[in-house]
CSV table of C-alpha atoms in Angstrom, one decimal:
chain,number,residue,atom,x,y,z
V,1426,MET,CA,37.4,-7.8,13.4
V,1427,GLU,CA,35.5,-6.3,16.5
V,1428,ASP,CA,35.5,-3.2,13.7
V,1429,MET,CA,33.9,-5.7,11.1
V,1430,GLY,CA,31.3,-6.7,13.5
V,1431,GLY,CA,30.3,-3.2,14.4
V,1432,SER,CA,30.3,-2.1,10.9
V,1433,MET,CA,28.2,-6.0,10.4
V,1434,ARG,CA,25.8,-4.7,13.4
V,1435,HIS,CA,24.8,-1.2,12.0
V,1436,HIS,CA,24.0,-2.7,8.7
V,1437,LEU,CA,21.4,-5.3,10.4
V,1438,MET,CA,19.6,-2.3,12.1
V,1439,CYS,CA,16.4,-1.6,11.5
V,1440,PRO,CA,15.5,2.0,10.8
V,1441,ILE,CA,12.5,2.8,12.7
V,1442,SER,CA,13.2,1.0,15.7
V,1443,LEU,CA,17.5,1.2,16.0
V,1444,GLN,CA,17.8,-1.8,17.0
V,1445,PRO,CA,18.9,-5.3,15.4
V,1446,MET,CA,16.4,-6.6,13.0
V,1447,GLN,CA,14.5,-10.1,13.7
V,1448,ASP,CA,12.1,-10.4,10.3
V,1449,PRO,CA,13.8,-8.3,8.3
V,1450,VAL,CA,11.2,-7.1,4.6
V,1451,THR,CA,12.1,-5.1,2.2
V,1452,ALA,CA,9.4,-1.9,0.6
V,1453,PRO,CA,9.0,-1.5,-2.8
V,1454,THR,CA,11.6,1.4,-2.4
V,1455,GLY,CA,14.6,-0.8,-1.8
V,1456,ILE,CA,14.6,0.1,2.2
V,1457,THR,CA,14.9,-3.0,4.6
V,1458,TYR,CA,13.0,-3.0,7.9
V,1459,ASP,CA,12.4,-4.9,10.8
V,1460,ARG,CA,8.8,-6.4,10.1
V,1461,ARG,CA,7.5,-5.9,13.7
V,1462,ALA,CA,8.7,-2.1,13.5
V,1463,ILE,CA,6.9,-1.5,10.1
V,1464,GLU,CA,4.3,-2.5,10.0
V,1465,ARG,CA,3.1,-0.8,13.9
V,1466,TRP,CA,3.8,2.3,11.9
V,1467,LEU,CA,1.5,1.0,9.2
V,1468,ALA,CA,-0.5,0.7,12.0
V,1469,ALA,CA,-0.3,3.9,12.8
V,1470,GLY,CA,-2.2,5.6,10.3
V,1471,HIS,CA,0.9,6.3,8.0
V,1472,ALA,CA,0.9,5.4,4.4
V,1473,THR,CA,4.8,5.9,3.4
V,1474,CYS,CA,7.8,4.8,3.8
V,1475,PRO,CA,9.6,6.3,6.6
V,1476,VAL,CA,13.2,7.1,5.5
V,1477,THR,CA,11.9,8.2,1.3
V,1478,GLY,CA,8.2,9.7,2.3
V,1479,GLN,CA,7.3,7.8,-0.4
V,1480,PRO,CA,3.7,5.8,-0.5
V,1481,LEU,CA,4.2,2.8,0.8
V,1482,ALA,CA,1.5,-0.5,1.2
V,1483,LEU,CA,1.6,-3.4,4.0
V,1484,THR,CA,1.1,-5.8,1.2
V,1485,ASP,CA,4.1,-4.4,-0.7
V,1486,LEU,CA,6.6,-5.5,1.9
V,1487,THR,CA,8.5,-8.4,0.8
V,1488,PRO,CA,10.9,-11.1,2.8
V,1489,ASN,CA,14.4,-10.6,2.7
V,1490,HIS,CA,15.4,-14.3,3.3
V,1491,THR,CA,19.3,-13.2,2.0
V,1492,LEU,CA,19.8,-10.9,5.0
V,1493,ARG,CA,17.7,-13.1,8.1
V,1494,ARG,CA,20.1,-16.0,7.3
V,1495,LEU,CA,22.9,-13.2,7.6
V,1496,ILE,CA,21.2,-12.1,10.8
V,1497,GLN,CA,21.1,-15.9,12.4
V,1498,SER,CA,24.5,-17.1,10.9
V,1499,TRP,CA,26.0,-13.8,12.2
V,1500,ARG,CA,24.4,-12.9,16.1
V,1501,PRO,CA,25.4,-16.3,17.9
V,1502,THR,CA,29.2,-15.1,17.2
V,1503,SER,CA,28.7,-11.3,17.3
V,1504,SER,CA,25.9,-11.3,20.5
V,1505,THR,CA,27.8,-10.2,23.2
V,1506,PRO,CA,25.9,-11.7,26.2
V,1507,VAL,CA,25.9,-15.5,24.3
V,1508,GLY,CA,28.6,-17.5,26.0
V,1509,VAL,CA,30.5,-20.3,23.7
V,1510,GLY,CA,28.2,-23.4,23.3
V,1511,HIS,CA,24.8,-21.3,24.3
V,1512,ARG,CA,22.4,-20.3,21.2
V,1513,PRO,CA,20.7,-16.6,21.5
V,1514,ASP,CA,17.3,-18.5,22.6
V,1515,ASP,CA,19.0,-19.9,25.9
V,1516,VAL,CA,20.3,-16.8,26.9
V,1517,ALA,CA,17.1,-15.1,26.5
V,1518,ALA,CA,15.3,-17.4,28.2
V,1519,ASN,CA,17.7,-18.1,31.3
V,1520,VAL,CA,17.2,-14.0,31.5
V,1521,ALA,CA,14.1,-14.1,31.5
V,1522,LYS,CA,13.4,-17.2,34.0
V,1523,LYS,CA,16.0,-15.3,35.9
V,1524,LEU,CA,14.0,-11.8,36.2
V,1525,LEU,CA,10.3,-14.0,36.6
V,1526,ALA,CA,11.9,-15.7,39.7
V,1527,MET,CA,12.8,-12.6,41.4
V,1528,ALA,CA,10.6,-11.9,44.3
V,1529,SER,CA,11.6,-8.7,44.9
V,1530,CYS,CA,12.9,-5.4,43.4
V,1531,PRO,CA,15.3,-6.9,40.8
V,1532,PRO,CA,18.8,-5.4,40.2
V,1533,VAL,CA,18.7,-2.4,37.2
V,1534,ASP,CA,21.3,-4.6,36.0
V,1535,VAL,CA,19.1,-7.7,35.4
V,1536,LEU,CA,16.7,-5.2,34.4
V,1537,ARG,CA,18.5,-3.5,31.5
V,1538,GLU,CA,20.2,-7.1,30.3
V,1539,ALA,CA,16.4,-8.0,29.9
V,1540,ALA,CA,15.5,-4.9,28.0
V,1541,GLU,CA,18.0,-5.8,25.7
V,1542,VAL,CA,17.3,-9.8,25.1
V,1543,ALA,CA,13.5,-8.2,25.0
V,1544,ALA,CA,14.2,-5.3,22.2
V,1545,GLN,CA,16.6,-8.3,20.2
V,1546,ASN,CA,14.9,-11.5,21.0
V,1547,ASP,CA,11.7,-12.1,20.1
V,1548,VAL,CA,10.4,-15.4,21.9
V,1549,ALA,CA,11.5,-13.8,25.1
V,1550,ARG,CA,10.1,-10.6,24.3
V,1551,ARG,CA,6.8,-12.7,23.9
V,1552,ASN,CA,7.6,-15.4,26.9
V,1553,MET,CA,7.9,-12.2,29.0
V,1554,VAL,CA,4.8,-10.6,27.8
V,1555,ASP,CA,2.8,-13.3,28.1
V,1556,ALA,CA,4.0,-14.4,31.7
V,1557,GLY,CA,2.9,-10.7,33.1
V,1558,VAL,CA,6.5,-8.8,33.1
V,1559,LEU,CA,4.8,-5.7,32.0
V,1560,GLN,CA,2.2,-5.2,34.3
V,1561,ARG,CA,5.3,-6.1,37.0
V,1562,MET,CA,7.5,-3.3,35.4
V,1563,LEU,CA,4.6,-1.0,35.9
V,1564,ARG,CA,3.7,-1.6,39.4
V,1565,LEU,CA,7.5,-1.9,40.6
V,1566,ALA,CA,7.8,2.0,38.8
V,1567,VAL,CA,4.8,3.4,40.6
V,1568,SER,CA,5.7,2.4,43.5
V,1569,ARG,CA,9.0,3.5,43.0
V,1570,ALA,CA,8.3,7.1,41.4
V,1571,LYS,CA,6.1,7.5,44.3
V,1572,ALA,CA,8.7,7.2,46.8
V,1573,LYS,CA,9.4,10.3,47.6
V,1574,SER,CA,6.7,10.5,49.7
V,1575,CYS,CA,9.4,7.9,52.4
V,1576,HIS,CA,12.2,10.3,52.4
V,1577,GLY,CA,10.6,13.1,54.7
V,1578,ASP,CA,10.8,16.2,53.6
V,1579,ASN,CA,12.4,15.6,50.8
V,1580,LYS,CA,10.1,16.0,48.3
V,1581,GLU,CA,12.3,14.4,45.1
V,1582,VAL,CA,12.8,11.0,44.3
V,1583,SER,CA,15.7,9.6,44.9
V,1584,LEU,CA,18.3,8.8,42.0
V,1585,ASP,CA,18.0,5.3,43.1
V,1586,ASP,CA,14.3,5.2,42.6
V,1587,ILE,CA,14.6,6.7,38.9
V,1588,ALA,CA,17.3,4.5,37.5
V,1589,THR,CA,14.9,1.8,38.5
V,1590,VAL,CA,12.2,3.3,36.7
V,1591,THR,CA,14.0,4.2,34.0
V,1592,ALA,CA,15.0,0.7,33.9
V,1593,CYS,CA,11.5,-0.7,34.1
V,1594,LEU,CA,10.3,1.7,31.6
V,1595,SER,CA,13.1,0.7,29.1
V,1596,LEU,CA,11.8,-2.8,29.8
V,1597,VAL,CA,8.2,-2.1,28.7
V,1598,ARG,CA,9.6,0.0,26.4
V,1599,ALA,CA,11.8,-3.0,24.6
V,1600,LEU,CA,8.7,-5.3,25.2
V,1601,ALA,CA,7.0,-3.1,22.6
V,1602,ILE,CA,3.2,-4.5,23.5
V,1603,SER,CA,1.3,-4.3,19.9
V,1604,GLY,CA,-2.4,-3.7,19.6
V,1605,ASP,CA,-2.5,-8.0,19.4
V,1606,GLU,CA,-1.2,-8.2,22.3
V,1607,LEU,CA,-3.2,-5.6,24.3
V,1608,ARG,CA,-6.8,-6.8,23.4
V,1609,PRO,CA,-6.1,-9.5,25.9
V,1610,LEU,CA,-5.8,-7.2,28.9
V,1611,VAL,CA,-8.4,-5.3,27.4
V,1612,ALA,CA,-11.1,-7.8,27.5
V,1613,ASP,CA,-9.5,-8.8,30.4
V,1614,ASN,CA,-10.2,-5.7,32.3
V,1615,HIS,CA,-6.2,-5.3,33.4
V,1616,VAL,CA,-6.2,-2.1,31.0
V,1617,HIS,CA,-7.6,-0.5,34.0
V,1618,GLU,CA,-4.6,-1.2,36.0
V,1619,LEU,CA,-2.3,0.0,32.8
V,1620,VAL,CA,-3.8,3.6,32.4
V,1621,ASP,CA,-3.6,4.2,36.6
V,1622,ALA,CA,-0.3,2.4,36.3
V,1623,VAL,CA,1.3,4.6,33.7
V,1624,THR,CA,-0.9,7.7,35.4
V,1625,ASP,CA,0.8,7.9,38.7
V,1626,VAL,CA,4.5,6.9,37.2
V,1627,LEU,CA,3.8,10.6,35.0
V,1628,VAL,CA,2.6,12.5,37.8
V,1629,ALA,CA,4.8,11.5,40.1
V,1630,LEU,CA,8.4,11.9,38.1
V,1631,VAL,CA,10.2,15.0,38.1
V,1632,PRO,CA,10.5,17.0,34.9
V,1633,GLY,CA,14.7,17.0,34.5
V,1634,PRO,CA,17.1,15.1,32.6
V,1635,SER,CA,16.8,12.3,35.5
V,1636,GLY,CA,13.3,11.7,35.0
V,1637,ASP,CA,12.5,12.3,31.2
V,1638,PRO,CA,13.7,9.0,29.9
V,1639,ALA,CA,11.5,7.6,31.9
V,1640,ARG,CA,8.8,10.2,31.2
V,1641,ALA,CA,9.4,9.5,27.5
V,1642,SER,CA,8.8,5.6,27.9
V,1643,ALA,CA,5.9,6.1,29.9
V,1644,VAL,CA,4.0,8.9,27.1
V,1645,GLN,CA,5.5,6.0,24.9
V,1646,LEU,CA,3.3,3.0,26.7
V,1647,LEU,CA,0.2,4.9,27.1
V,1648,ASP,CA,0.3,5.9,23.2
V,1649,ALA,CA,-0.4,2.3,22.9
V,1650,VAL,CA,-2.5,1.8,25.5
V,1651,THR,CA,-5.3,4.8,24.8
V,1652,GLU,CA,-5.2,3.2,21.0
V,1653,ALA,CA,-6.2,-0.3,21.8
V,1654,CYS,CA,-8.8,0.7,24.7
V,1655,GLY,CA,-12.3,1.7,24.5
V,1656,ALA,CA,-14.4,4.5,25.8
V,1657,GLN,CA,-15.3,2.4,28.9
V,1658,VAL,CA,-11.8,3.6,29.9
V,1659,LEU,CA,-10.7,6.5,27.8
V,1660,GLU,CA,-13.8,8.4,30.2
V,1661,ARG,CA,-12.1,7.5,33.4
V,1662,LEU,CA,-9.0,9.3,32.5
V,1663,ARG,CA,-8.2,11.9,34.6
V,1664,LEU,CA,-7.0,15.9,34.3
V,1665,GLU,CA,-4.0,14.9,36.1
V,1666,LEU,CA,-2.8,12.4,33.4
V,1667,PHE,CA,-3.4,15.2,30.3
V,1668,ARG,CA,-1.3,17.2,31.9
V,1669,ALA,CA,1.3,15.4,32.9
V,1670,VAL,CA,0.9,14.1,29.2
V,1671,THR,CA,1.3,18.2,28.1
V,1672,ALA,CA,4.1,18.9,30.2
V,1673,VAL,CA,6.0,16.0,27.4
V,1674,VAL,CA,4.9,18.1,25.1
V,1675,ARG,CA,6.1,21.0,26.7
V,1676,ASP,CA,9.1,20.2,27.2
V,1677,ARG,CA,10.6,18.3,23.8
V,1678,LEU,CA,11.9,15.2,25.6
V,1679,SER,CA,12.0,14.1,21.7
V,1680,PRO,CA,10.4,13.8,18.9
V,1681,SER,CA,9.1,10.6,19.4
V,1682,ALA,CA,7.9,11.4,23.1
V,1683,THR,CA,6.4,14.6,21.3
V,1684,ARG,CA,4.2,12.6,19.1
V,1685,SER,CA,3.2,9.7,21.0
V,1686,ALA,CA,1.9,12.3,23.7
V,1687,LEU,CA,0.1,14.1,20.5
V,1688,ARG,CA,-1.5,11.0,20.1
V,1689,ALA,CA,-2.1,10.1,23.2
V,1690,LEU,CA,-3.9,13.2,24.0
V,1691,LEU,CA,-6.0,12.5,20.5
V,1692,HIS,CA,-6.8,9.0,21.1
V,1693,ALA,CA,-8.6,10.6,23.6
V,1694,CYS,CA,-10.6,13.3,22.6
V,1695,PRO,CA,-13.8,11.5,21.6
V,1696,VAL,CA,-15.5,10.4,24.4
V,1697,GLY,CA,-17.5,12.0,27.1
V,1698,ARG,CA,-15.4,15.4,28.4
V,1699,ASN,CA,-12.2,14.6,27.5
V,1700,ARG,CA,-12.2,17.5,25.2
V,1701,ALA,CA,-12.3,20.0,27.9
V,1702,LEU,CA,-10.2,18.3,30.0
V,1703,ILE,CA,-7.6,18.3,27.5
V,1704,VAL,CA,-8.1,22.2,27.0
V,1705,GLU,CA,-7.8,22.8,30.8
V,1706,ALA,CA,-4.9,21.2,31.2
V,1707,GLY,CA,-3.1,23.7,28.6
V,1708,ALA,CA,-2.7,21.2,25.5
V,1709,ALA,CA,-4.3,23.8,22.9
V,1710,HIS,CA,-1.7,25.5,24.2
V,1711,GLU,CA,1.2,23.6,23.7
V,1712,ALA,CA,0.4,22.6,20.4
V,1713,ILE,CA,0.5,26.4,18.9
V,1714,GLU,CA,3.6,27.0,20.6
V,1715,LEU,CA,5.0,23.3,19.3
V,1716,GLU,CA,4.4,24.2,15.5
V,1717,LEU,CA,5.4,28.3,16.3
V,1718,ASP,CA,8.8,26.6,17.2
V,1719,ALA,CA,9.4,24.3,14.2
V,1720,PRO,CA,10.6,25.4,11.1
V,1721,PRO,CA,8.2,26.9,8.7
V,1722,PRO,CA,8.6,23.9,6.0
V,1723,PRO,CA,8.7,20.6,8.3
V,1724,ALA,CA,10.6,18.2,7.6
V,1725,ALA,CA,10.0,14.7,7.2
V,1726,GLY,CA,10.1,14.2,11.1
V,1727,GLY,CA,8.6,17.4,11.7
V,1728,ARG,CA,5.6,16.8,9.2
V,1729,ARG,CA,3.9,14.0,11.4
V,1730,ALA,CA,4.4,16.4,14.4
V,1731,THR,CA,2.4,19.0,12.3
V,1732,GLU,CA,0.2,16.8,11.6
V,1733,LEU,CA,-0.9,15.3,14.6
V,1734,ALA,CA,-0.9,19.3,16.5
V,1735,MET,CA,-3.2,20.2,14.1
V,1736,ALA,CA,-5.7,16.7,14.4
V,1737,LEU,CA,-5.2,17.4,18.1
V,1738,LEU,CA,-6.6,21.3,17.6
V,1739,ALA,CA,-9.0,20.6,15.1
V,1740,GLU,CA,-10.3,18.1,17.7
V,1741,LEU,CA,-10.5,20.3,20.7
V,1742,CYS,CA,-12.0,23.4,18.8
V,1743,ALA,CA,-15.3,20.7,18.3
V,1744,CYS,CA,-15.7,22.7,21.9
V,1745,ALA,CA,-16.0,26.0,22.7
V,1746,ASP,CA,-13.4,26.1,25.2
V,1747,GLY,CA,-11.0,24.9,23.0
V,1748,ARG,CA,-11.8,27.3,20.5
V,1749,ALA,CA,-11.4,29.6,22.4
V,1750,ALA,CA,-8.1,28.5,23.5
V,1751,VAL,CA,-6.8,29.0,19.9
V,1752,ALA,CA,-8.2,32.3,19.5
V,1753,ALA,CA,-7.0,33.1,22.8
V,1754,HIS,CA,-3.4,32.7,22.3
V,1755,PRO,CA,-1.8,35.8,20.2
V,1756,ALA,CA,-0.1,33.6,17.3
V,1757,GLY,CA,-2.9,31.0,17.4
V,1758,VAL,CA,-4.9,31.7,14.3
V,1759,ALA,CA,-1.5,32.8,12.4
V,1760,VAL,CA,0.3,29.7,13.4
V,1761,VAL,CA,-2.7,27.2,12.0
V,1762,ALA,CA,-3.0,29.6,8.4
V,1763,ARG,CA,0.7,29.2,8.3
V,1764,ARG,CA,0.5,25.4,7.6
V,1765,LEU,CA,-1.8,25.7,5.4
V,1766,LEU,CA,-1.0,24.0,2.1
V,1767,ARG,CA,2.5,23.4,3.1
V,1768,VAL,CA,2.6,20.2,5.4
V,1769,SER,CA,0.3,17.7,3.7
V,1770,ALA,CA,-3.8,17.1,2.6
V,1771,ALA,CA,-3.8,15.4,6.2
V,1772,ALA,CA,-3.0,18.4,7.7
V,1773,ASP,CA,-4.9,20.9,5.2
V,1774,ALA,CA,-7.8,19.0,6.5
V,1775,CYS,CA,-7.5,19.3,9.6
V,1776,VAL,CA,-6.4,23.4,9.2
V,1777,VAL,CA,-9.4,24.2,7.4
V,1778,ARG,CA,-11.5,22.4,10.3
V,1779,VAL,CA,-9.2,24.9,12.8
V,1780,LEU,CA,-10.4,28.0,10.6
V,1781,ALA,CA,-13.5,27.3,9.8
V,1782,ALA,CA,-14.2,26.4,14.0
V,1783,VAL,CA,-12.6,29.6,15.4
V,1784,GLY,CA,-14.3,31.7,12.6
V,1785,GLY,CA,-17.5,30.0,12.9
V,1786,ARG,CA,-21.0,31.8,13.4
V,1787,ALA,CA,-20.0,33.1,16.9
V,1788,ALA,CA,-17.2,34.4,16.1
V,1789,SER,CA,-16.1,37.8,17.1
V,1790,PRO,CA,-15.5,40.8,15.4
V,1791,GLU,CA,-12.0,40.4,16.9
V,1792,VAL,CA,-10.8,36.8,15.6
V,1793,LEU,CA,-12.9,38.4,12.5
V,1794,ARG,CA,-10.4,40.7,12.2
V,1795,GLU,CA,-7.3,38.7,13.1
V,1796,MET,CA,-7.8,36.1,10.5
V,1797,ALA,CA,-8.0,38.7,7.8
V,1798,ARG,CA,-4.9,40.5,9.4
V,1799,VAL,CA,-2.5,37.5,9.6
V,1800,GLY,CA,-3.1,35.9,6.0
V,1801,ALA,CA,-5.5,32.8,7.2
V,1802,VAL,CA,-8.7,34.3,4.9
V,1803,GLY,CA,-6.0,34.5,2.2
V,1804,LYS,CA,-4.9,31.0,3.0
V,1805,LEU,CA,-9.0,29.6,3.0
V,1806,CYS,CA,-9.4,31.4,-1.2
V,1807,CYS,CA,-6.1,29.8,-2.2
V,1808,VAL,CA,-7.2,26.3,-1.1
V,1809,LEU,CA,-10.0,27.1,-3.7
V,1810,GLN,CA,-7.6,27.4,-6.1
V,1811,ALA,CA,-5.4,24.3,-5.1
V,1812,ASP,CA,-5.7,20.7,-5.8
V,1813,CYS,CA,-7.7,19.9,-2.6
V,1814,ASP,CA,-10.3,17.4,-1.3
V,1815,ALA,CA,-13.8,18.2,-2.0
V,1816,ALA,CA,-14.7,18.5,1.1
V,1817,VAL,CA,-11.4,20.2,1.9
V,1818,LYS,CA,-12.6,23.0,-0.6
V,1819,GLU,CA,-16.4,23.0,0.4
V,1820,ALA,CA,-15.1,24.0,4.1
V,1821,ALA,CA,-13.3,26.6,3.2
V,1822,ARG,CA,-16.1,28.2,1.0
V,1823,ALA,CA,-18.6,27.8,3.5
V,1824,VAL,CA,-16.5,29.6,5.8
V,1825,LEU,CA,-15.5,32.4,3.3
V,1826,ARG,CA,-20.0,32.8,2.4
V,1827,LEU,CA,-20.2,33.4,6.1
V,1828,HIS,CA,-18.1,36.2,6.6
V,1829,SER,CA,-17.8,37.6,3.1
V,1830,GLY,CA,-19.4,41.1,4.1
V,1831,VAL,CA,-17.4,41.3,6.6
V,1832,TRP,CA,-13.9,40.8,4.1
V,1833,SER,CA,-14.7,41.9,1.7
V,1834,GLY,CA,-14.3,45.5,3.3
V,1835,SER,CA,-10.7,44.6,5.1
V,1836,PRO,CA,-7.2,46.1,3.3
V,1837,CYS,CA,-6.1,42.9,3.9
V,1838,VAL,CA,-8.3,40.5,1.8
V,1839,SER,CA,-8.2,40.4,-2.0
V,1840,ALA,CA,-11.5,41.4,-2.7
V,1841,TYR,CA,-11.2,39.7,-6.2
V,1842,LEU,CA,-10.4,36.3,-4.8
V,1843,LEU,CA,-13.9,36.6,-3.0
V,1844,SER,CA,-16.1,37.8,-5.4
V,1845,ARG,CA,-14.1,35.3,-8.1
V,1846,TYR,CA,-14.3,31.8,-6.0
V,1847,LEU,CA,-17.8,32.6,-4.3
């Protein structure tokens, strides 16, 4: 019976959140997801089924009532925390009350239990969000992450403090705060506290096996917060935050943490002087390094990371520092050009923006020679032949026209292609 329970639990897991589903919905592809997880996926800008890669829209989802009844009938007898004679909602409410009633720092096991309950019971999750558990967990994580200042000459955060920080941020991640739930915080100006708290946690935690799970949770929360808040908050972001987020990309904590870090940087790009700060933090360099380490044809999971990396480079190249950073990287132009026509239409648009910026009117002769040598010019010619968006083709044509006199005499560029498509 135990094996059957484990097998049943496996089949009730959402492919996105890897947590038991609460409200299952089925896509036309036949894959079933938890409604909250797939809605967050689509709201993040995706337009495909996460498993099959086929086109998917919110209106395509159909409630799976049969599976929902199965989940409801199975959970009371299979859920570990549930005692005899208690419904799951009762147990969840008791855990939430126990957490909120503690004036001091809750024990790690209580935090972990609350995270498990929040992940499995949406009623308890919402109660925790409404009661301010998010803000309390972040304040606790900040105080424990900074506790190294209380240990004399020891500059490292203690293992007990790291365990508490990790448990706090695991609970924050389990709360899965949506944009709708974040908006009241933004409206009440509590978002400044959230951003400052996440910044303090990311800066205070030392990279390594003990602190990396907490860093991953913190950057995933930062992704959600920066998406929901406005320019007034984003323009207050500090260089140390951008350095800490860039370090998450550099350290490759996990694919999801890398994507969250790239998205958080992207959210901040259009505001104020953030582009220059993000370049100063080394993000352009690390985005190129990320793609340099990735396989030439990205797999399904890597494709999204490539799209985000190219989008970030395109935003950073809107400033002179960003263009200089891409041109200064020994493999910068080559790595960007290599992704053209190999990932997606979204990536193609961003790659052409990067090449157009780096190879603009102010491009040095060395950069133009590099673009010809590594095949970037040939790739731009291929864009004119491919089935690309008209705006992307026009951007590629503009760059080729601008420097056709230089590139037509290069042994690395086909003069026939230049003359034919210009």
